[in-house]
């Protein structure tokens, strides 16, 4: 059983997904652990599932004035500081967290704007809005056939060399009981604005962030389990000591036996980052013969080679692993990220094109938001940081 979480965002996400009938088995374990952790949690769980309480929440949402709430925060903003920061208000309760999930609002932020331009100026409001990304992916079979998974019904969708492929609660699963030795290879690709969860034939669970992919055999028959990934992927590898799990990217190879970790290989990022949560991972860059082994709580940072110098691999400590996998838990975690890093995340999740006019100040953020939020809600918060936005069609202009 998973451990209970102290993060109201994560627990609120689990509660909300439970009410929508969307929990995975692992998420159900985590929710059960949270409910059992205290009498207060159990009481809140009962109340949140009480129809009378739910009706009260609906009435509260109807009365909620998001604009007025944001203005109240801005009217009391602190004095200027050297670094502009956004800091989340930590004093809210679990029920409020669940309410925020339903509302999709971004006004539970305490904003501390900074020194160079201190005064707030609002960007031009978008005439339309862009909804958040959702679950969905494209499955490419061995013969090149492509299936849009979020448009298919439940049940068996294909058979590949004896392996049956089915959809269950919008999650892809493989039954390799009757698989032949000639294992076909499939590829799952998430476009921008999509994420996906798949259980591989060996039981390994894979979560793909937006604009990511994984290629794998429909049955693992040899001495090793070998897959290839791109973008950002979180894996919980099924433990099989006799059959090492090998992950290939364009820049490195990872070898694991049974572990959970996150790999970020996006082309528009300056480095490739592998963060280990449990187990052990050996990393071998393609441009060097000296591998390094990660222990839990560490991140391997691989620079990308250029014309002047080769790639370098360094190991750093990871004080907050939950920040790295926030996307997998339905959150944006902007702690310590600059404007351009935040914009790259928004580009992928909202399937937009970000263009910069001039050279906007590089604001540093600290805070969390749910990914199940319209783009306009995110921009309302970012605009208070003296960043000006204009949304035209699918292009977001940043000044």
Short mmCIF file of C-alpha atoms in Angstrom, two decimals:
data_model
loop_
_atom_site.label_atom_id
_atom_site.label_comp_id
_atom_site.label_asym_id
_atom_site.label_seq_id
_atom_site.Cartn_x
_atom_site.Cartn_y
_atom_site.Cartn_z
CA UNK A 1 0.00 0.00 0.00
CA UNK A 2 1.29 3.46 -0.88
CA UNK A 3 2.15 5.94 1.78
CA UNK A 4 -0.16 8.81 2.59
CA UNK A 5 0.73 12.24 1.23
CA UNK A 6 1.21 15.49 3.14
CA UNK A 7 0.70 17.54 -0.03
CA UNK A 8 -2.88 18.85 -0.22
CA UNK A 9 -2.61 19.21 -4.00
CA UNK A 10 -1.80 15.52 -4.50
CA UNK A 11 -4.43 14.31 -2.05
CA UNK A 12 -7.03 16.66 -3.53
CA UNK A 13 -6.22 15.28 -6.97
CA UNK A 14 -6.76 11.73 -5.71
CA UNK A 15 -10.09 12.68 -4.11
CA UNK A 16 -11.24 14.44 -7.25
CA UNK A 17 -10.19 11.55 -9.52
CA UNK A 18 -11.96 9.12 -7.18
CA UNK A 19 -15.18 11.10 -7.46
CA UNK A 20 -14.82 10.95 -11.24
CA UNK A 21 -14.13 7.17 -11.23
CA UNK A 22 -10.67 7.71 -12.75
CA UNK A 23 -8.31 6.26 -10.10
CA UNK A 24 -5.62 3.76 -11.04
CA UNK A 25 -4.86 0.89 -8.64
CA UNK A 26 -1.75 2.68 -7.32
CA UNK A 27 -3.69 5.92 -6.81
CA UNK A 28 -6.41 4.01 -4.95
CA UNK A 29 -3.75 2.61 -2.58
CA UNK A 30 -2.45 6.12 -1.91
CA UNK A 31 -5.95 7.44 -1.26
CA UNK A 32 -6.74 4.54 1.08
CA UNK A 33 -3.52 5.24 2.98
CA UNK A 34 -4.45 8.91 3.37
CA UNK A 35 -7.97 8.06 4.60
CA UNK A 36 -6.55 5.62 7.17
CA UNK A 37 -3.87 8.05 8.39
CA UNK A 38 -6.14 9.98 10.80
CA UNK A 39 -9.68 10.32 12.11
CA UNK A 40 -9.79 13.82 10.61
CA UNK A 41 -9.02 12.44 7.15
CA UNK A 42 -11.69 9.75 7.48
CA UNK A 43 -14.27 12.32 8.59
CA UNK A 44 -13.43 14.62 5.69
CA UNK A 45 -13.67 11.71 3.24
CA UNK A 46 -17.17 10.87 4.51
CA UNK A 47 -18.24 14.52 4.31
CA UNK A 48 -16.91 14.99 0.79
CA UNK A 49 -18.93 11.99 -0.37
CA UNK A 50 -22.10 13.24 1.35
CA UNK A 51 -24.60 14.50 -1.27
CA UNK A 52 -25.66 17.37 1.00
CA UNK A 53 -22.04 18.54 1.35
CA UNK A 54 -21.54 18.26 -2.40
CA UNK A 55 -24.60 20.45 -3.00
CA UNK A 56 -23.21 23.03 -0.58
CA UNK A 57 -19.92 23.01 -2.52
CA UNK A 58 -21.79 23.57 -5.78
CA UNK A 59 -23.60 26.56 -4.24
CA UNK A 60 -20.28 27.89 -2.94
CA UNK A 61 -18.74 27.60 -6.40
CA UNK A 62 -21.67 29.48 -7.89
CA UNK A 63 -21.06 32.36 -5.45
CA UNK A 64 -17.28 32.42 -5.88
CA UNK A 65 -16.00 35.63 -7.50
CA UNK A 66 -12.55 34.74 -8.84
CA UNK A 67 -11.75 38.22 -10.13
CA UNK A 68 -12.62 39.91 -6.83
CA UNK A 69 -10.55 37.36 -4.90
CA UNK A 70 -7.53 38.00 -7.09
CA UNK A 71 -7.91 41.75 -6.70
CA UNK A 72 -8.01 41.36 -2.90
CA UNK A 73 -4.68 39.54 -3.01
CA UNK A 74 -3.13 42.14 -5.32
CA UNK A 75 -4.32 45.06 -3.21
CA UNK A 76 -2.29 43.69 -0.27
CA UNK A 77 0.83 42.67 -2.14
CA UNK A 78 4.13 43.16 -0.24
CA UNK A 79 6.87 45.65 -1.01
CA UNK A 80 9.31 45.18 -3.86
CA UNK A 81 12.11 42.63 -3.59
CA UNK A 82 15.17 41.74 -5.64
CA UNK A 83 13.62 38.61 -7.09
CA UNK A 84 9.97 38.48 -8.06
CA UNK A 85 8.35 35.38 -6.66
CA UNK A 86 5.00 33.70 -6.49
CA UNK A 87 4.44 31.91 -3.18
CA UNK A 88 1.55 29.60 -2.50
CA UNK A 89 -0.68 30.27 0.51
CA UNK A 90 -0.03 27.23 2.70
CA UNK A 91 -2.81 27.69 5.23
CA UNK A 92 -5.76 26.39 3.25
CA UNK A 93 -7.47 23.15 4.27
CA UNK A 94 -8.02 19.89 2.42
CA UNK A 95 -11.63 20.74 1.57
CA UNK A 96 -10.49 24.01 -0.01
CA UNK A 97 -8.01 22.06 -2.10
CA UNK A 98 -10.80 19.88 -3.45
CA UNK A 99 -12.88 22.97 -4.14
CA UNK A 100 -10.00 24.46 -6.12
CA UNK A 101 -9.87 21.29 -8.19
CA UNK A 102 -13.50 21.68 -9.12
CA UNK A 103 -13.21 25.42 -9.76
CA UNK A 104 -9.94 25.33 -11.66
CA UNK A 105 -9.10 28.75 -10.21
CA UNK A 106 -5.69 30.20 -9.57
CA UNK A 107 -6.49 32.80 -6.93
CA UNK A 108 -5.12 30.86 -3.95
CA UNK A 109 -1.69 32.40 -4.57
CA UNK A 110 0.17 34.99 -2.57
CA UNK A 111 2.16 37.06 -5.02
CA UNK A 112 5.36 38.92 -4.28
CA UNK A 113 6.32 41.02 -7.33
CA UNK A 114 9.85 42.33 -7.68
CA UNK A 115 12.13 45.23 -7.99
CA UNK A 116 12.89 46.34 -11.48
CA UNK A 117 9.38 47.02 -12.65
CA UNK A 118 7.46 46.36 -9.43
CA UNK A 119 4.07 47.84 -10.39
CA UNK A 120 1.57 45.41 -11.84
CA UNK A 121 0.38 45.96 -15.37
CA UNK A 122 -2.21 43.64 -16.82
CA UNK A 123 -1.63 41.95 -20.16
CA UNK A 124 -4.26 41.99 -22.85
CA UNK A 125 -7.02 39.58 -21.94
CA UNK A 126 -7.53 36.69 -24.30
CA UNK A 127 -10.71 36.80 -26.32
CA UNK A 128 -10.87 33.02 -26.19
CA UNK A 129 -9.50 30.34 -23.93
CA UNK A 130 -7.56 27.12 -24.35
CA UNK A 131 -8.52 24.12 -22.21
CA UNK A 132 -5.90 22.00 -20.46
CA UNK A 133 -4.47 18.84 -21.96
CA UNK A 134 -6.06 15.47 -21.30
CA UNK A 135 -5.45 11.73 -21.51
CA UNK A 136 -4.83 10.51 -25.03
CA UNK A 137 -2.19 9.09 -27.35
CA UNK A 138 -1.53 7.52 -30.73
CA UNK A 139 -0.60 3.82 -30.86
CA UNK A 140 1.49 2.83 -33.88
CA UNK A 141 1.41 -0.91 -34.57
CA UNK A 142 4.24 -2.91 -36.12
CA UNK A 143 2.72 -2.63 -39.62
CA UNK A 144 2.47 1.16 -39.36
CA UNK A 145 -1.25 1.27 -38.54
CA UNK A 146 -2.05 4.17 -36.22
CA UNK A 147 -4.84 4.09 -33.64
CA UNK A 148 -6.02 7.23 -31.83
CA UNK A 149 -6.54 5.75 -28.37
CA UNK A 150 -8.75 8.49 -26.92
CA UNK A 151 -11.28 7.90 -29.72
CA UNK A 152 -11.61 4.12 -29.26
CA UNK A 153 -14.02 2.15 -27.11
CA UNK A 154 -13.21 -0.28 -24.29
CA UNK A 155 -11.99 -3.82 -24.93
CA UNK A 156 -9.58 -5.49 -27.35
CA UNK A 157 -8.28 -3.16 -30.06
CA UNK A 158 -5.55 -5.23 -31.75
CA UNK A 159 -3.52 -8.45 -31.73
CA UNK A 160 0.21 -8.39 -32.44
CA UNK A 161 2.01 -11.73 -32.91
CA UNK A 162 -0.23 -13.44 -30.37
CA UNK A 163 -0.22 -10.56 -27.89
CA UNK A 164 -3.66 -9.08 -27.23
CA UNK A 165 -3.89 -5.31 -26.79
CA UNK A 166 -6.87 -3.85 -24.99
CA UNK A 167 -8.17 -0.60 -23.52
CA UNK A 168 -9.44 -0.53 -19.93
CA UNK A 169 -10.55 2.81 -18.45
CA UNK A 170 -8.62 4.57 -21.23
CA UNK A 171 -5.41 2.76 -20.25
CA UNK A 172 -3.56 0.47 -22.64
CA UNK A 173 -2.76 -3.07 -21.46
CA UNK A 174 -1.01 -6.05 -23.03
CA UNK A 175 -1.69 -9.77 -22.55
CA UNK A 176 1.38 -11.65 -23.79
CA UNK A 177 0.22 -15.09 -22.62
CA UNK A 178 0.02 -16.43 -26.19
CA UNK A 179 2.80 -14.28 -27.65
CA UNK A 180 5.15 -15.77 -30.23
CA UNK A 181 8.93 -15.46 -30.05
CA UNK A 182 8.91 -12.96 -32.88
CA UNK A 183 7.91 -9.91 -30.86
CA UNK A 184 6.51 -7.01 -32.86
CA UNK A 185 7.29 -3.49 -31.70
CA UNK A 186 4.70 -0.83 -30.90
CA UNK A 187 5.10 2.90 -30.32
CA UNK A 188 2.91 5.12 -28.17
CA UNK A 189 3.16 8.84 -28.92
CA UNK A 190 1.53 11.69 -27.00
CA UNK A 191 1.06 14.87 -29.03
CA UNK A 192 1.18 18.25 -27.33
CA UNK A 193 -1.86 18.59 -25.08
CA UNK A 194 -2.00 14.88 -24.23
CA UNK A 195 -0.57 12.52 -21.59
CA UNK A 196 -0.96 8.76 -21.21
CA UNK A 197 -0.51 5.76 -18.94
CA UNK A 198 0.34 2.30 -20.26
CA UNK A 199 1.13 -1.05 -18.66
CA UNK A 200 3.80 -2.86 -20.70
CA UNK A 201 3.67 -6.65 -21.26
CA UNK A 202 6.05 -7.29 -18.31
CA UNK A 203 3.89 -5.27 -15.88
CA UNK A 204 6.05 -2.13 -16.02
CA UNK A 205 3.92 1.01 -15.69
CA UNK A 206 4.73 3.99 -17.88
CA UNK A 207 3.38 7.54 -17.75
CA UNK A 208 4.09 9.75 -20.76
CA UNK A 209 4.01 13.53 -20.47
CA UNK A 210 2.91 15.67 -23.42
CA UNK A 211 5.01 15.43 -26.62
CA UNK A 212 6.64 12.15 -25.60
CA UNK A 213 6.94 8.60 -26.89
CA UNK A 214 7.98 5.07 -25.98
CA UNK A 215 8.79 2.21 -28.36
CA UNK A 216 8.71 -1.36 -27.00
CA UNK A 217 8.09 -5.01 -27.98
CA UNK A 218 4.62 -6.44 -27.43
CA UNK A 219 6.28 -9.29 -25.51
CA UNK A 220 9.65 -9.37 -23.68
CA UNK A 221 11.08 -12.74 -24.72
CA UNK A 222 14.87 -12.27 -24.66
CA UNK A 223 17.52 -11.82 -21.96
CA UNK A 224 16.67 -8.17 -21.56
CA UNK A 225 13.74 -5.78 -21.81
CA UNK A 226 14.68 -2.96 -24.17
CA UNK A 227 12.63 0.18 -24.90
CA UNK A 228 13.32 3.58 -26.45
CA UNK A 229 11.87 6.85 -25.17
CA UNK A 230 11.71 10.54 -26.02
CA UNK A 231 10.22 13.57 -24.27
CA UNK A 232 9.44 13.03 -20.56
CA UNK A 233 8.52 9.65 -19.13
CA UNK A 234 7.99 8.30 -15.62
CA UNK A 235 8.44 4.55 -15.14
CA UNK A 236 7.79 2.04 -12.39
CA UNK A 237 9.72 -0.96 -13.66
CA UNK A 238 8.56 -4.48 -12.81
CA UNK A 239 11.32 -6.26 -10.87
CA UNK A 240 12.84 -9.13 -12.87
CA UNK A 241 16.48 -9.58 -11.87
CA UNK A 242 17.05 -12.17 -14.62
CA UNK A 243 15.89 -9.76 -17.31
CA UNK A 244 17.39 -6.25 -16.99
CA UNK A 245 15.29 -3.33 -18.22
CA UNK A 246 17.19 -1.19 -20.76
CA UNK A 247 16.07 2.30 -21.79
CA UNK A 248 17.59 4.04 -24.79
CA UNK A 249 17.43 7.72 -25.66
CA UNK A 250 19.31 9.59 -28.39
CA UNK A 251 22.00 10.55 -25.85
CA UNK A 252 22.26 7.75 -23.28
CA UNK A 253 21.35 4.29 -22.07
CA UNK A 254 19.84 3.39 -18.68
CA UNK A 255 19.93 -0.06 -17.08
CA UNK A 256 17.55 -0.97 -14.25
CA UNK A 257 16.30 -4.09 -12.49
CA UNK A 258 13.27 -2.78 -10.61
CA UNK A 259 12.85 0.88 -9.81
CA UNK A 260 10.83 4.08 -10.26
CA UNK A 261 12.32 7.12 -11.94
CA UNK A 262 11.65 10.07 -14.24
CA UNK A 263 13.52 10.87 -17.46
CA UNK A 264 13.28 14.26 -19.18
CA UNK A 265 14.79 14.20 -22.69
CA UNK A 266 12.93 17.07 -24.37
CA UNK A 267 14.88 18.51 -27.29
CA UNK A 268 14.16 22.10 -26.22
CA UNK A 269 15.76 21.62 -22.79
CA UNK A 270 19.49 22.22 -22.35
CA UNK A 271 20.10 18.99 -20.41
CA UNK A 272 18.71 15.48 -20.06
CA UNK A 273 17.66 14.80 -16.47
CA UNK A 274 17.08 11.42 -14.85
CA UNK A 275 15.69 11.47 -11.28
CA UNK A 276 15.62 8.26 -9.25
CA UNK A 277 12.91 7.72 -6.63
CA UNK A 278 13.48 4.05 -5.72
CA UNK A 279 15.91 1.29 -6.69
CA UNK A 280 19.05 1.87 -8.73
CA UNK A 281 19.85 3.02 -12.27
CA UNK A 282 23.10 2.81 -14.20
CA UNK A 283 23.48 5.58 -16.80
CA UNK A 284 25.83 5.32 -19.75
CA UNK A 285 26.03 8.38 -22.03
CA UNK A 286 26.46 7.58 -25.72
CA UNK A 287 29.54 9.80 -25.95
CA UNK A 288 31.52 8.28 -23.04
CA UNK A 289 32.33 4.84 -21.71
CA UNK A 290 32.15 5.82 -18.04
CA UNK A 291 28.71 4.97 -16.60
CA UNK A 292 27.42 6.29 -13.27
CA UNK A 293 25.00 4.69 -10.84
CA UNK A 294 22.16 6.67 -9.24
CA UNK A 295 20.81 6.06 -5.76
CA UNK A 296 17.34 7.25 -4.63
CA UNK A 297 17.10 11.00 -4.23
CA UNK A 298 19.68 11.76 -6.92
CA UNK A 299 19.39 13.30 -10.38
CA UNK A 300 21.76 12.66 -13.26
CA UNK A 301 22.21 15.76 -15.42
CA UNK A 302 23.59 15.08 -18.89
CA UNK A 303 24.59 18.09 -20.94
CA UNK A 304 24.03 17.90 -24.67
CA UNK A 305 27.20 17.85 -26.77
CA UNK A 306 27.93 20.74 -29.12
CA UNK A 307 30.63 21.62 -31.60
CA UNK A 308 32.97 23.02 -28.93
CA UNK A 309 32.80 20.29 -26.29
CA UNK A 310 31.39 16.86 -25.57
CA UNK A 311 28.64 15.87 -23.20
CA UNK A 312 29.21 15.86 -19.43
CA UNK A 313 27.37 13.79 -16.83
CA UNK A 314 27.01 15.07 -13.27
CA UNK A 315 25.10 13.76 -10.26
CA UNK A 316 23.15 16.12 -8.00
CA UNK A 317 20.98 15.64 -4.93
CA UNK A 318 17.22 16.02 -5.36
CA UNK A 319 15.71 17.63 -2.23
CA UNK A 320 12.13 17.39 -3.54
CA UNK A 321 11.55 14.42 -5.87
CA UNK A 322 7.80 15.12 -5.85
CA UNK A 323 8.53 18.33 -7.75
CA UNK A 324 10.07 16.32 -10.58
CA UNK A 325 7.03 14.07 -11.01
CA UNK A 326 4.42 16.77 -10.31
CA UNK A 327 3.22 16.46 -13.92
CA UNK A 328 2.44 12.78 -13.36
CA UNK A 329 0.35 13.75 -10.30
CA UNK A 330 -1.65 16.35 -12.24
CA UNK A 331 0.29 19.45 -11.12
CA UNK A 332 2.50 22.20 -12.39
CA UNK A 333 5.30 22.79 -9.87
CA UNK A 334 6.96 26.11 -10.71
CA UNK A 335 9.33 26.20 -7.70
CA UNK A 336 12.57 27.86 -8.79
CA UNK A 337 11.67 27.88 -12.49
CA UNK A 338 12.26 30.89 -14.70
CA UNK A 339 9.82 32.36 -17.19
CA UNK A 340 11.21 30.47 -20.18
CA UNK A 341 11.09 27.09 -18.39
CA UNK A 342 7.46 27.73 -17.41
CA UNK A 343 6.58 28.73 -20.97
CA UNK A 344 8.05 25.49 -22.35
CA UNK A 345 5.77 23.53 -20.02
CA UNK A 346 2.73 25.53 -21.12
CA UNK A 347 3.61 25.05 -24.79
CA UNK A 348 3.50 21.28 -24.42
CA UNK A 349 0.44 21.02 -22.18
CA UNK A 350 -1.79 23.53 -23.96
CA UNK A 351 -0.48 22.82 -27.47
CA UNK A 352 0.38 26.43 -28.12
CA UNK A 353 3.24 28.29 -29.79
CA UNK A 354 5.01 30.79 -27.50
CA UNK A 355 6.70 33.75 -29.15
CA UNK A 356 8.68 36.45 -27.32
CA UNK A 357 8.50 40.13 -28.20
CA UNK A 358 11.64 41.87 -27.03
CA UNK A 359 13.37 40.24 -24.07
CA UNK A 360 10.99 39.84 -21.10
CA UNK A 361 12.49 39.92 -17.62
CA UNK A 362 13.33 36.42 -16.43
CA UNK A 363 10.89 36.08 -13.52
CA UNK A 364 11.55 33.32 -10.95
CA UNK A 365 8.47 31.49 -9.66
CA UNK A 366 7.59 29.48 -6.60
CA UNK A 367 4.24 27.70 -6.39
CA UNK A 368 1.96 24.99 -7.69
CA UNK A 369 -1.07 24.88 -9.92
CA UNK A 370 -3.28 22.08 -11.17
CA UNK A 371 -2.76 21.10 -14.77
CA UNK A 372 -6.53 20.62 -15.01
CA UNK A 373 -6.83 24.39 -15.46
CA UNK A 374 -7.64 26.54 -18.49
CA UNK A 375 -4.78 28.55 -19.91
CA UNK A 376 -6.47 31.83 -18.97
CA UNK A 377 -6.27 30.93 -15.25
CA UNK A 378 -2.53 30.37 -15.53
CA UNK A 379 -2.02 33.62 -17.43
CA UNK A 380 -3.96 35.62 -14.82
CA UNK A 381 -1.38 34.61 -12.23
CA UNK A 382 1.63 35.13 -14.48
CA UNK A 383 0.42 38.58 -15.57
CA UNK A 384 0.62 39.75 -11.95
CA UNK A 385 4.36 39.09 -12.17
CA UNK A 386 4.80 41.98 -14.62
CA UNK A 387 4.71 39.74 -17.68
CA UNK A 388 2.44 40.81 -20.52
CA UNK A 389 0.60 38.20 -22.60
CA UNK A 390 -1.55 38.30 -25.69
CA UNK A 391 -3.21 35.18 -27.07
CA UNK A 392 -4.01 35.19 -30.77
CA UNK A 393 -5.38 31.91 -32.02
CA UNK A 394 -2.88 29.29 -30.92
CA UNK A 395 0.03 31.72 -30.51
CA UNK A 396 0.86 33.22 -27.11
CA UNK A 397 2.89 36.43 -27.37
CA UNK A 398 5.04 37.23 -24.32
CA UNK A 399 6.33 40.76 -23.68
#
